[in-house]
Short mmCIF file of C-alpha atoms in Angstrom, two decimals:
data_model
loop_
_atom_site.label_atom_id
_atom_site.label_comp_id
_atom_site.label_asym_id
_atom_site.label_seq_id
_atom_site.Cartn_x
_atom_site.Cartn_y
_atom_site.Cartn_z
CA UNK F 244 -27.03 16.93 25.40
CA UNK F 245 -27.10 17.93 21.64
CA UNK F 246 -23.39 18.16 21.57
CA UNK F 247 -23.07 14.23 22.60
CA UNK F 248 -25.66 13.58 19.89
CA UNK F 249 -23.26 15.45 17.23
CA UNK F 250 -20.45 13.39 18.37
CA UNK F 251 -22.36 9.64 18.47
CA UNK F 252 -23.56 10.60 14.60
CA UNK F 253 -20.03 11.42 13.68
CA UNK F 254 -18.90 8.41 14.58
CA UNK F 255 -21.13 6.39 12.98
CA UNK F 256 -20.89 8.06 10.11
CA UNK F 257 -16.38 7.09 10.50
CA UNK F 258 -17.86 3.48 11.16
CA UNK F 259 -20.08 2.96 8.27
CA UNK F 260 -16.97 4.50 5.94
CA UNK F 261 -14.21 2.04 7.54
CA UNK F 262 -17.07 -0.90 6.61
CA UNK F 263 -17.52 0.56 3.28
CA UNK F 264 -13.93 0.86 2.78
CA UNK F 265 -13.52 -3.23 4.36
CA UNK F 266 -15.76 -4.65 1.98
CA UNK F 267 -13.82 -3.26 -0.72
CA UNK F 268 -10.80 -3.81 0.55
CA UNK F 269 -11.73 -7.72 0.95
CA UNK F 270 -13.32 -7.54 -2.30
CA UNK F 271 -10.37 -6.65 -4.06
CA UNK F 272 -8.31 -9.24 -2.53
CA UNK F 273 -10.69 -12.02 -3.30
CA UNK F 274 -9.90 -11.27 -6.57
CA UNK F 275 -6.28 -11.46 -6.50
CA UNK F 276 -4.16 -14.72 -7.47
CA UNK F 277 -1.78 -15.91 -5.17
CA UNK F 278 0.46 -18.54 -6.36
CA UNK F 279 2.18 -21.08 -4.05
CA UNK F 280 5.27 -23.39 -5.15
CA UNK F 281 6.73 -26.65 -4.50
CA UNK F 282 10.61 -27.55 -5.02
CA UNK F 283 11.66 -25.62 -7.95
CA UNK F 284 8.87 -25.33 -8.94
CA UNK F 285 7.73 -28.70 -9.65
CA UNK F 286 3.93 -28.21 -8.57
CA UNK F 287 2.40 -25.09 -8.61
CA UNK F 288 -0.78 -24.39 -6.84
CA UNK F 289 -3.36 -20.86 -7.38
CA UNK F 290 -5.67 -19.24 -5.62
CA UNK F 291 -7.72 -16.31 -5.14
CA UNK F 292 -7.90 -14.05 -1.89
CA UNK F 293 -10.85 -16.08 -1.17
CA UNK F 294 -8.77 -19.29 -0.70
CA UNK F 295 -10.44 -20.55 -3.59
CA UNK F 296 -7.89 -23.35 -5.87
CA UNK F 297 -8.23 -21.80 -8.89
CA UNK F 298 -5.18 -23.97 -11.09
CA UNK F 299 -2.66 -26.73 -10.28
CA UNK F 300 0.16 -27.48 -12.24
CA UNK F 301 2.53 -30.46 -11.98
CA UNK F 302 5.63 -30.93 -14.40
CA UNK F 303 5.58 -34.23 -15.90
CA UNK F 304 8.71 -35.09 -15.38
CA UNK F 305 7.87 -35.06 -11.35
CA UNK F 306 5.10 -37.91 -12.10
CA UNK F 307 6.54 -41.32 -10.97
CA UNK F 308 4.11 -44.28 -10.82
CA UNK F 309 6.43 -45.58 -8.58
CA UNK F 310 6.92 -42.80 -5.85
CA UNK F 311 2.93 -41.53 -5.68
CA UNK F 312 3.95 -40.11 -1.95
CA UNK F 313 7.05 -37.71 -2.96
CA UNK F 314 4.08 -35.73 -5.50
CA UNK F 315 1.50 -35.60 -2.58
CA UNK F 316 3.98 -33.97 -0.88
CA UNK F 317 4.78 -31.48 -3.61
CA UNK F 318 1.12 -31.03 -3.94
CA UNK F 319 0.83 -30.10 -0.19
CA UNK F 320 3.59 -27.90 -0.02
CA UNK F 321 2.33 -25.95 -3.05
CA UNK F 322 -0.82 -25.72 -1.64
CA UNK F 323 0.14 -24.95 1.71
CA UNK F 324 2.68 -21.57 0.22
CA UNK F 325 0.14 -20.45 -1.41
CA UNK F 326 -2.67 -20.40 1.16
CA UNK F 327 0.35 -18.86 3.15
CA UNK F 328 0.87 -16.34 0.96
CA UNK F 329 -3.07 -15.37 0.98
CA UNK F 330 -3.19 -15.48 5.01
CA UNK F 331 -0.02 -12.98 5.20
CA UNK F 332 -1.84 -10.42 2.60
CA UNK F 333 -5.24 -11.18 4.64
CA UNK F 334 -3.39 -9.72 7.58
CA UNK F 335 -1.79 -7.04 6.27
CA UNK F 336 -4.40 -5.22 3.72
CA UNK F 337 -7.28 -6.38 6.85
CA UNK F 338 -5.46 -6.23 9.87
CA UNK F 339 -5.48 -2.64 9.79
CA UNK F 340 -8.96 -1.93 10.44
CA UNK F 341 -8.84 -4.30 13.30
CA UNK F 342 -5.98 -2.07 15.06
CA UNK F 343 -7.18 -0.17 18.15
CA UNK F 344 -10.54 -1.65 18.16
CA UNK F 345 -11.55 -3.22 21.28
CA UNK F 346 -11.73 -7.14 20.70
CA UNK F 347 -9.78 -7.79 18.09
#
């Protein structure tokens, strides 16, 4: 009976160190910028691992009073790479701790 005891506290002991080492793992990406980009460049959108918009730059030669529509769509795609970018990095630095466990 002991011997199953040893075993249960050695796992918990593996489970609180993979959520210690999740939490920093997740911390360290919120802190990371991840920059998304429209046609060439045009408008450029940041954000942290969070998804939290951080800067957005448009090139002033893109601004056209008379074609509003063509830099909404810059803006989207900019914002859309770079949340893009932060959901591929989500998966790979987090997705790790989620292999082999049972519901995820």
């Amino acid at each position: 009976m002991m011997r199953g005891m040893g075993n249960m506290q050695g796992m918990m002991k593996q489970v609180q160190k993979m959520q210690k080492d999740m939490e920093k793992a997740q911390a360290e990406l919120n802190v990371r910028e991840f920059v998304g980009e429209a046609t060439n460049q045009l408008v450029t959108a940041t954000f942290t691992g969070d998804r939290k918009m951080k800067d957005i730059s448009i090139k002033e030669d893109v601004v056209d009073p008379e074609d509003v529509e063509m830099l909404q769509d810059l803006v989207i795609m900019a914002v859309n790479d770079a949340l893009t970018k932060v959901e591929k990095e989500t998966e790979a630095t987090m997705g790790k701790y989620a292999k082999g466990m049972p519901g995820f």
